[in-house]
Amino acid sequence: MNRNTLIGFSLIAVVLIAFSYLNTPSQEQIEAYNREQDSIAALQQAMAQQEQKADTLKQQPVAAVDSAALFFPSLNDSLAGGSRLVTLKNDSLELTFNTKGGTIAGARILGHKDTLNNYGVTLFDEKSQQMAFIIKSLKQYVNTQDLYFAPTQEADGSLTMTAQALGNGSLVFRYQLGPDYMLHFSLQANGLADQLDPTNKEMVILWQEACHQQEKGFTFENYRSALTYKFRNGGTDYLNETSDKRETTEEATDWVAFKNQYFSAVLISKDAFNAGAELTSTPQDKSTRILKNYEARLTTKFDPTGLQPSEFEMFLGPNDFRLIQSVEEQSTFGKDLDLEKLVYLGWPLFRFINRWFTLYVFDWLTKFGLPMGIVLILITLLLKAITYPMVKKSYMSSAKMRVLKPKLEEATKQYDKPEDQMQKQQAMMALYSKYGVSPLGGCLPMLIQAPIWIAMFNFVPNAIQLRRESFLWMDDLSTYDPIPLIGQWDTQIWLLGDHLSLTCILFCVSNLLYSYMTMRQQKDQMVGQQAEQMKMMQWMMYIMPLMFFFMFNDYSSGLNFYYFISLFFSAAIMWTLRKTTDDAKLLAQLEANYKENQNNPKKMGGLAARLEEMQKKAAEMQRQQQQRK
């Protein structure tokens, strides 16, 4: 394995480092949004101010929103019994609705535990979430948040919320909770055709939520929480996770999701939300335990005659790929919603690996009820078994170059001058050809494994099955694991944060060990000045684990544990191959190849052939330049 092999390994390192760097918020970004607000009180005040702004409908040319023209608040107050909460519940979800406004006020996901290990995860409550529907009357606007609704519950798990207008007209919300995480609902005007603007067949939806921190690691969870939306014509997008971001959609959208790392609230429209939706995501200070303040201003169809209701659905549940697929089948809209895109599996290549390989293996192993740590180990072993032929090929290519090193040094000793390095490379390539050895054979198979590493980088942090699962010393595989007694503190340390992750240390130590074994193997096959050039590469390979430590200290223990086990087995495989390789027998085989190819050298193909051709062209250019001198 020569300098090109080192370049190959460097490419792997660069890909991993760049990917981690681009997906990690900088200290400047964190400090920027940490200054946004200092407390929950400031956040709630900002939300109240936003609500007041919403009453003016922002860009609408209307002086004020006044629901009293059609709905007399005090009359509705007496009819509805004031502001109170009404509950819909099944085995998976508990929803509360406020009679003031008639909309959903709280969502509690059952079957999962919160950060205090209590049963049930509160996705949002009436203080952190608001949803208002605004329609246009002949003169002004009606905001459902100003109205009081009379609730009527049915035995089938449905709820009807009615706001009575002056006369016989009314606005009616109808809610139907499905068997698990899907809520179906509609809004319809009854008997208001002569009061509502017949030319305005749209309504505005204002939706706000303070996204609560649900996991122990604020930074890690915050990066994986994003306002996400799907275009009606296909494809999803999201707002930047680490910065204050505001976007206006240029296409119609099927749904908008306020997404946490492991849970989401998704609003789906049967008729789609019109282009021009205003979406905002504002990161919050860590002390507030609020990740982001999400806001969405949406418009969709509304029939002022009351003949057709405006229909919606909400998914309020865990970001579980298989579960979301099954829940999506409960939708009555006949759309391909692609809600499983809420579970981020990486860029297209890595998503393909996770979607069609990792998920199936993971599902199969979890059916046996094994601890999640064992599942990660078994996935690692399976991947090692699949890639073993490539790893062995890579090692044997390096071993062949190692046993040929004395012959290469003897054949190229006359090219020790710096200006003779191109000739030296050509002589080495010619000798490799005679012995039937490809210098790139040890590099390319290793590059094939890089997508698997990156695919798991995306899969493990988004697998909700690891949430609150313990293994060995790790209390929760979905978040960091501080060293007992000394691994966590109150103050923030630059680059390190407020904890020291044990699995991150193990990962970096195993990375250092693997790097040492790899570099020693590389050194055994270097010829001439290549050994000197190797020293700089050695420093780079040894610095990488230190860089990984600062990157992965905030990452989940499950991911660090997977990388630790993967590198441990890689080192064990390399050590075993080294111990079981008979250098004398291998050299005899190469000598036999040399005799066979002495008069008819084996031609190299692929990258090796192109590399040889490039070297010849470079040597010719160098010769021509020397002649000109």
XYZ file of C-alpha atoms in Angstrom:
629
model
C 0.000 0.000 0.000
C 1.611 3.297 -1.070
C 0.962 7.016 -0.851
C -2.314 6.615 -2.770
C -3.583 4.330 -0.031
C -2.827 7.036 2.509
C -4.760 9.484 0.394
C -7.685 7.057 0.409
C -7.657 6.819 4.185
C -7.401 10.572 4.403
C -10.494 10.896 2.219
C -12.413 8.705 4.654
C -11.282 10.887 7.538
C -12.111 14.085 5.678
C -15.608 12.826 4.842
C -16.337 11.920 8.474
C -14.809 15.101 9.877
C -16.514 17.359 7.358
C -19.851 15.609 7.817
C -19.641 15.926 11.607
C -18.413 19.514 11.388
C -21.181 20.611 9.034
C -23.771 18.927 11.237
C -22.473 20.444 14.487
C -23.441 23.978 15.536
C -20.526 26.294 16.073
C -19.886 27.989 19.397
C -20.697 31.329 17.765
C -24.072 30.028 16.571
C -24.891 28.667 20.010
C -23.929 31.924 21.699
C -25.932 33.891 19.138
C -29.191 32.189 19.809
C -28.468 31.774 23.532
C -28.699 35.554 23.761
C -32.191 35.526 22.237
C -33.975 35.152 25.584
C -32.945 34.725 29.189
C -35.931 32.955 30.700
C -39.232 31.239 30.055
C -40.977 34.424 31.132
C -39.312 36.282 28.272
C -40.332 33.522 25.883
C -43.958 33.638 27.000
C -43.955 37.404 26.670
C -42.662 37.083 23.107
C -45.411 34.591 22.301
C -48.032 36.946 23.722
C -46.696 39.766 21.575
C -46.784 37.471 18.552
C -50.405 36.662 19.287
C -51.260 40.363 19.341
C -49.548 40.797 16.000
C -51.516 37.882 14.634
C -54.726 39.738 15.445
C -53.838 42.265 12.793
C -53.297 39.427 10.281
C -49.928 40.910 9.388
C -50.202 41.623 5.676
C -53.992 41.760 5.551
C -55.350 45.252 4.877
C -57.695 45.177 7.872
C -57.619 47.529 10.822
C -58.536 44.943 13.464
C -59.968 41.523 14.117
C -63.349 41.770 15.823
C -65.297 38.576 16.408
C -68.051 40.383 18.317
C -69.753 41.418 15.061
C -71.045 37.854 14.632
C -70.295 36.131 17.932
C -71.092 37.804 21.224
C -68.311 36.603 23.573
C -70.245 36.944 26.828
C -73.203 35.040 25.340
C -70.940 32.206 24.222
C -69.197 32.312 27.586
C -72.445 31.655 29.412
C -73.496 28.960 26.948
C -70.183 27.140 27.014
C -69.642 27.478 30.748
C -66.500 29.574 30.436
C -63.032 28.427 29.525
C -62.431 24.796 30.436
C -60.576 21.769 29.131
C -62.137 18.716 27.483
C -60.246 15.442 27.029
C -60.081 12.816 24.282
C -58.007 9.743 25.070
C -57.029 6.339 23.744
C -54.288 3.881 24.723
C -51.585 5.887 22.939
C -52.563 9.536 23.184
C -54.293 11.951 25.541
C -55.513 15.231 24.020
C -57.057 18.234 25.720
C -59.192 20.893 24.012
C -59.998 24.357 25.323
C -63.584 25.552 25.049
C -62.159 29.043 24.522
C -60.949 28.798 20.963
C -62.295 25.299 20.391
C -58.877 23.932 19.367
C -56.365 21.455 20.721
C -54.621 22.784 23.824
C -52.429 19.886 24.923
C -51.011 16.570 23.777
C -49.593 13.867 26.020
C -48.014 10.801 24.378
C -48.570 7.676 26.431
C -46.298 4.641 26.430
C -43.129 6.759 26.655
C -41.327 8.277 29.632
C -40.238 11.881 30.124
C -36.868 13.136 31.370
C -37.928 12.516 34.994
C -38.849 8.927 34.108
C -42.548 9.668 34.568
C -45.108 7.872 32.442
C -46.222 9.970 29.471
C -44.438 12.648 27.422
C -46.096 16.078 27.282
C -45.557 17.219 23.726
C -47.163 20.598 24.472
C -49.773 22.176 26.771
C -52.098 25.206 26.697
C -49.262 27.506 27.787
C -46.795 26.447 25.092
C -49.056 25.907 22.060
C -51.738 27.969 20.306
C -53.738 27.394 17.155
C -56.149 29.950 15.695
C -58.386 29.794 12.606
C -59.292 33.164 11.072
C -62.067 33.724 8.529
C -63.375 36.901 6.887
C -66.859 38.260 7.480
C -68.439 40.969 5.339
C -66.615 43.697 7.225
C -63.991 42.234 9.509
C -62.326 39.028 10.611
C -63.403 36.310 13.015
C -60.700 34.648 15.130
C -61.688 31.354 16.742
C -59.436 32.163 19.724
C -61.923 34.907 20.694
C -64.881 32.529 20.789
C -66.274 30.167 23.400
C -67.356 26.736 22.188
C -69.884 24.368 23.685
C -68.455 20.792 23.742
C -70.392 17.651 22.904
C -68.638 14.322 23.385
C -69.759 11.077 21.804
C -69.180 7.489 22.890
C -67.113 6.711 19.784
C -64.307 9.020 20.895
C -65.449 12.046 18.884
C -65.870 15.623 20.067
C -67.910 18.461 18.606
C -67.148 22.079 19.575
C -69.821 24.619 18.602
C -69.581 28.430 18.751
C -73.085 29.905 18.435
C -73.421 33.095 16.397
C -76.089 35.729 16.749
C -79.145 34.197 15.126
C -79.007 30.552 14.079
C -75.509 30.447 12.613
C -72.509 28.673 14.146
C -68.923 27.606 13.665
C -68.330 23.920 14.344
C -65.151 21.927 14.994
C -65.563 18.154 14.710
C -62.799 15.966 16.137
C -62.331 12.219 15.794
C -59.403 10.528 17.546
C -58.139 7.426 15.773
C -56.918 4.221 17.424
C -53.458 5.621 18.150
C -51.752 8.848 17.056
C -53.943 10.327 14.297
C -56.548 13.027 14.952
C -59.110 13.812 12.227
C -60.964 17.129 12.411
C -62.829 19.708 10.367
C -64.101 23.278 10.607
C -67.452 24.201 9.083
C -69.662 27.297 9.014
C -73.358 26.612 9.439
C -75.974 29.222 8.531
C -73.429 32.037 8.065
C -73.577 32.429 4.294
C -75.162 35.888 4.571
C -72.601 37.038 7.152
C -69.319 35.808 5.700
C -67.536 37.307 2.705
C -68.621 35.159 -0.290
C -65.580 36.256 -2.344
C -63.024 35.135 0.249
C -62.770 31.351 0.076
C -59.677 31.014 2.200
C -58.899 31.071 5.884
C -55.734 31.772 7.813
C -54.280 29.363 10.375
C -51.872 30.716 12.969
C -49.996 27.948 14.795
C -47.342 28.486 17.454
C -45.476 26.140 19.746
C -42.661 26.425 22.249
C -40.833 23.157 21.548
C -39.994 21.579 24.917
C -36.714 19.831 25.642
C -37.577 16.147 26.066
C -34.108 14.573 26.332
C -31.110 15.012 28.630
C -28.741 16.398 26.013
C -30.020 19.863 25.020
C -27.530 20.515 22.205
C -27.825 17.048 20.684
C -31.641 17.130 20.774
C -31.803 20.711 19.543
C -29.860 19.875 16.412
C -32.274 17.051 15.602
C -35.391 19.165 16.133
C -36.584 21.175 13.144
C -39.686 22.711 11.620
C -40.288 20.390 8.668
C -42.754 20.573 5.780
C -43.726 18.617 2.669
C -44.478 20.078 -0.747
C -47.694 18.971 -2.410
C -45.778 17.823 -5.503
C -43.346 15.748 -3.480
C -40.206 16.287 -1.428
C -39.689 17.606 2.087
C -37.633 20.448 3.510
C -36.883 21.952 6.909
C -35.670 25.166 8.513
C -32.096 25.391 9.749
C -31.830 23.780 13.184
C -29.234 26.072 14.744
C -30.112 29.591 13.623
C -33.039 31.983 13.694
C -34.731 31.139 10.405
C -37.777 32.452 8.543
C -38.971 31.173 5.171
C -41.894 31.761 2.845
C -42.835 28.727 0.771
C -42.978 29.072 -2.999
C -45.121 25.956 -3.452
C -48.232 24.517 -1.847
C -47.560 22.147 1.061
C -49.414 19.084 2.328
C -48.236 19.321 5.910
C -46.165 21.270 8.411
C -44.485 19.552 11.359
C -43.210 20.959 14.639
C -40.592 18.272 15.220
C -38.614 17.233 18.279
C -35.836 14.673 18.051
C -38.188 11.796 18.877
C -41.723 13.275 18.762
C -43.677 15.433 16.312
C -46.883 17.414 15.946
C -47.904 17.469 12.275
C -50.776 19.507 10.803
C -52.090 18.046 7.524
C -54.548 19.750 5.156
C -56.777 17.825 2.780
C -56.768 20.746 0.309
C -53.089 21.612 0.973
C -51.725 24.840 2.375
C -51.288 27.533 -0.240
C -47.921 28.799 -1.430
C -46.709 31.758 0.595
C -46.862 30.028 3.979
C -44.699 31.869 6.519
C -42.611 29.514 8.657
C -40.357 30.586 11.520
C -37.982 28.723 13.820
C -36.246 30.603 16.648
C -33.744 28.710 18.878
C -33.994 29.434 22.594
C -31.632 29.576 25.542
C -30.684 26.304 27.210
C -31.827 27.587 30.621
C -35.442 27.825 29.410
C -35.566 24.083 28.535
C -37.233 25.257 25.327
C -35.439 24.142 22.165
C -37.131 26.455 19.670
C -40.139 28.678 19.198
C -41.982 27.412 16.111
C -44.465 29.566 14.195
C -46.498 28.900 11.051
C -48.911 31.214 9.228
C -50.850 29.114 6.732
C -53.753 29.638 4.350
C -56.077 26.993 2.945
C -59.530 26.612 1.429
C -62.670 27.576 3.335
C -66.255 27.450 2.118
C -68.224 30.439 3.506
C -71.505 28.845 2.371
C -70.935 25.908 4.699
C -71.539 23.263 2.038
C -68.027 21.825 2.332
C -66.054 21.622 5.590
C -62.321 22.345 5.696
C -60.743 19.034 6.652
C -57.495 18.431 8.529
C -55.556 15.713 10.286
C -52.893 15.842 12.959
C -50.231 13.262 13.695
C -49.165 13.617 17.327
C -46.729 10.882 18.206
C -43.252 9.336 18.173
C -40.885 9.558 15.217
C -40.850 5.800 14.693
C -40.367 4.911 11.021
C -42.486 1.750 10.951
C -45.160 3.159 13.251
C -45.516 6.292 11.130
C -45.937 4.143 8.028
C -48.826 2.284 9.654
C -50.450 5.434 11.061
C -50.249 7.158 7.669
C -52.519 4.438 6.305
C -55.253 5.801 8.589
C -55.337 9.064 6.652
C -58.574 9.575 4.726
C -57.132 12.109 2.273
C -55.764 9.604 -0.254
C -52.346 11.288 -0.400
C -48.836 9.929 -0.232
C -47.923 11.963 2.830
C -44.352 10.629 3.298
C -44.591 11.266 7.032
C -41.768 8.769 7.571
C -39.436 11.505 6.287
C -39.709 12.885 9.841
C -37.189 10.150 10.686
C -34.040 11.514 9.077
C -31.944 8.702 7.594
C -29.326 10.797 5.806
C -28.496 11.975 2.310
C -29.812 9.854 -0.605
C -27.027 7.221 -0.637
C -27.009 6.815 3.138
C -30.804 6.924 3.310
C -30.921 4.100 0.775
C -28.602 1.981 2.961
C -30.622 2.694 6.103
C -34.013 2.373 4.415
C -33.431 -0.954 2.666
C -30.834 -2.620 4.875
C -30.346 -1.203 8.371
C -34.062 -0.844 9.123
C -34.855 -4.421 8.114
C -31.963 -5.834 10.123
C -32.884 -3.656 13.100
C -36.564 -4.716 12.928
C -35.595 -8.389 12.694
C -33.251 -8.275 15.678
C -35.622 -6.302 17.912
C -38.335 -8.950 17.410
C -36.325 -11.267 19.672
C -36.623 -8.859 22.600
C -32.861 -8.438 22.912
C -31.341 -5.490 24.813
C -30.634 -2.633 22.438
C -26.924 -2.767 23.231
C -26.849 -6.396 22.062
C -28.758 -5.361 18.927
C -26.060 -2.787 18.136
C -23.353 -5.404 18.666
C -25.109 -7.897 16.397
C -25.588 -5.259 13.680
C -21.870 -4.501 13.939
C -20.957 -8.177 13.622
C -23.257 -8.602 10.626
C -21.743 -5.586 8.873
C -18.250 -6.880 9.630
C -19.182 -10.260 8.159
C -20.530 -8.611 5.006
C -17.477 -6.398 4.546
C -14.934 -9.037 5.602
C -14.092 -10.131 2.008
C -13.290 -6.501 1.140
C -11.275 -6.040 4.330
C -9.314 -9.231 3.674
C -8.654 -8.176 0.089
C -7.432 -4.828 1.345
C -5.162 -6.450 3.907
C -3.738 -9.021 1.476
C -2.943 -6.267 -0.994
C -1.032 -4.473 1.753
C 0.673 -7.704 2.794
C 1.846 -8.327 -0.762
C 3.386 -4.872 -0.904
C 4.988 -5.467 2.505
C 6.751 -8.675 1.459
C 7.839 -7.017 -1.787
C 9.378 -4.050 0.027
C 12.997 -5.380 -0.042
C 12.750 -6.096 -3.768
C 11.237 -2.666 -4.432
C 14.004 -0.955 -2.482
C 16.652 -2.884 -4.411
C 15.044 -2.200 -7.794
C 14.607 1.545 -7.151
C 17.694 2.411 -5.098
C 19.194 4.324 -8.046
C 16.262 6.795 -7.878
C 16.998 8.393 -4.505
C 17.264 11.976 -5.730
C 14.162 14.186 -5.355
C 14.060 14.842 -9.091
C 14.004 11.099 -9.747
C 10.832 10.386 -7.782
C 8.646 10.209 -10.890
C 10.936 7.566 -12.412
C 10.928 5.735 -9.117
C 7.148 5.592 -9.111
C 7.136 4.271 -12.672
C 9.677 1.606 -11.796
C 7.595 0.546 -8.801
C 4.435 0.378 -10.898
C 6.211 -1.772 -13.470
C 7.436 -4.125 -10.765
C 3.965 -4.330 -9.206
C 2.617 -5.264 -12.629
C 5.133 -8.097 -13.018
C 4.233 -9.490 -9.600
C 0.484 -9.102 -10.246
C -0.060 -6.615 -7.423
C -2.388 -3.593 -7.546
C -1.202 -0.742 -5.299
C -4.779 0.539 -5.053
C -6.163 -2.843 -4.026
C -5.723 -1.976 -0.367
C -7.485 1.370 -0.641
C -10.674 1.019 -2.673
C -12.311 -1.781 -0.628
C -11.838 0.326 2.514
C -13.538 3.302 0.874
C -16.605 1.139 0.269
C -17.069 0.848 4.048
C -17.217 4.619 4.576
C -20.903 4.941 3.498
C -21.849 2.331 6.129
C -20.189 4.376 8.860
C -21.962 7.536 7.748
C -25.283 5.699 7.339
C -25.099 4.538 10.962
C -24.184 8.096 11.946
C -27.679 9.070 10.747
C -29.566 5.947 11.840
C -28.587 5.495 15.495
C -29.408 9.032 16.788
C -32.859 8.857 15.150
C -33.832 5.363 16.329
C -36.449 6.003 19.029
C -36.134 2.352 20.088
C -32.880 3.336 21.852
C -34.613 6.043 23.906
C -34.558 5.293 27.652
C -32.927 1.923 26.942
C -30.061 1.023 29.264
C -27.102 -1.263 28.625
C -24.131 -1.990 30.881
C -23.188 1.382 32.456
C -25.256 3.412 29.967
C -28.588 4.567 31.435
C -29.935 5.867 28.124
C -28.514 4.861 24.747
C -30.133 7.875 23.086
C -28.068 10.466 24.934
C -24.590 10.953 26.399
C -23.301 8.842 29.296
C -21.264 10.888 31.788
C -18.497 9.114 33.675
C -19.917 8.167 37.106
C -19.207 10.699 39.874
C -16.808 12.889 37.887
C -18.310 13.060 34.401
C -20.784 15.940 34.818
C -20.640 19.492 36.205
C -22.683 22.699 36.242
C -20.488 25.131 34.322
C -19.854 25.149 30.585
C -16.269 24.441 29.480
C -15.194 25.564 26.033
C -15.302 22.703 23.499
C -16.180 20.232 26.250
C -19.544 21.436 27.569
C -20.829 20.246 30.940
C -19.996 16.543 30.827
C -17.472 13.896 29.867
C -18.886 10.932 27.940
C -17.380 7.537 28.732
C -18.385 5.879 25.441
C -16.905 8.827 23.545
C -13.582 8.213 25.327
C -13.755 4.508 24.486
C -14.518 5.320 20.851
C -11.566 7.702 20.608
C -9.186 5.260 22.329
C -10.233 2.460 19.972
C -9.825 4.876 17.065
C -6.304 5.668 18.261
C -5.483 1.957 18.550
C -6.855 1.228 15.090
C -4.951 4.195 13.638
C -1.735 2.911 15.221
C -2.206 -0.556 13.733
C -3.054 0.908 10.334
C -0.077 3.243 10.296
C 2.277 0.465 11.335
C 0.971 -1.640 8.479
C 1.470 1.285 6.106
C 5.001 1.888 7.354
C 5.977 -1.741 6.710
C 5.378 -1.283 2.987
C 6.794 2.214 2.445
C 9.830 2.477 0.174
C 12.536 5.147 0.323
C 11.296 8.691 0.888
C 7.760 7.417 1.331
C 8.676 6.473 4.903
C 9.645 10.099 5.603
C 6.424 11.346 4.088
C 4.601 8.912 6.348
C 5.569 10.830 9.481
C 3.262 13.746 8.684
C 0.426 11.352 7.908
C 1.033 9.635 11.254
C 0.505 12.894 13.124
C -2.711 13.519 11.212
C -4.034 10.036 11.988
C -3.212 10.430 15.680
C -4.793 13.879 15.928
C -8.055 12.645 14.410
C -9.216 10.781 17.569
C -8.732 13.974 19.574
C -10.829 15.901 17.072
C -13.494 13.191 17.202
C -13.591 13.473 20.989
C -14.699 17.110 20.924
C -17.197 16.372 18.148
C -18.768 13.262 19.672
C -18.777 14.126 23.384
C -22.346 15.466 22.991
C -23.486 12.563 20.815
C -25.568 9.628 21.991
C -23.891 6.809 23.873
C -25.506 4.378 21.436
C -23.687 5.922 18.478
C -20.351 6.132 20.309
C -20.808 2.559 21.513
C -21.434 1.366 17.950
C -18.271 3.108 16.689
C -16.279 1.719 19.630
C -17.434 -1.859 18.927
C -16.923 -1.418 15.180
C -13.343 -0.192 15.581
C -12.605 -2.856 18.189
C -13.656 -5.615 15.801
C -11.793 -3.938 12.930
C -8.615 -3.942 15.002
C -9.223 -7.577 16.011
C -9.704 -8.602 12.368
C -6.529 -6.792 11.303
C -4.544 -8.394 14.137
C -5.905 -11.853 13.243
C -5.090 -11.444 9.558
C -1.564 -10.341 10.434
C -1.027 -13.355 12.688
C -2.454 -15.844 10.185
C -0.623 -14.556 7.100
C 2.470 -16.566 6.143
C 4.796 -13.991 4.578
C 7.145 -16.637 3.152
C 4.283 -18.475 1.470
C 2.866 -15.209 0.149
C 6.263 -14.190 -1.277
C 6.609 -17.574 -2.978
C 3.229 -17.052 -4.605
C 4.299 -13.628 -5.843
C 7.558 -15.081 -7.218
C 5.495 -17.588 -9.172
C 3.399 -14.708 -10.531
C 6.609 -12.896 -11.487
C 7.905 -15.843 -13.483
C 4.574 -16.194 -15.243
C 4.351 -12.488 -16.068
C 8.062 -11.836 -16.708
C 7.700 -11.754 -20.454
C 4.052 -10.743 -20.448
C 3.398 -8.338 -17.582
C -0.164 -8.254 -16.315
C -1.833 -5.050 -17.351
C -3.407 -3.007 -14.642
C -6.970 -1.827 -14.989
C -9.233 0.823 -13.541
C -7.721 3.500 -11.348
C -4.322 1.809 -11.221
C -4.043 1.930 -15.020
C -5.084 5.582 -15.097
C -2.622 6.378 -12.336
C 0.184 4.675 -14.290
C -0.766 6.622 -17.414
C -0.758 9.898 -15.484
C 2.677 9.125 -14.103
C 4.010 8.469 -17.598
C 2.614 11.768 -18.870
C 4.040 13.628 -15.887
C 7.446 12.024 -16.441
C 7.378 12.999 -20.103
C 6.499 16.605 -19.220
C 9.335 16.660 -16.680
C 11.789 15.318 -19.274
C 10.716 17.970 -21.791
C 11.159 20.740 -19.213
C 14.680 19.534 -18.409
C 15.551 19.504 -22.122
C 14.418 23.133 -22.460
C 16.751 24.126 -19.660
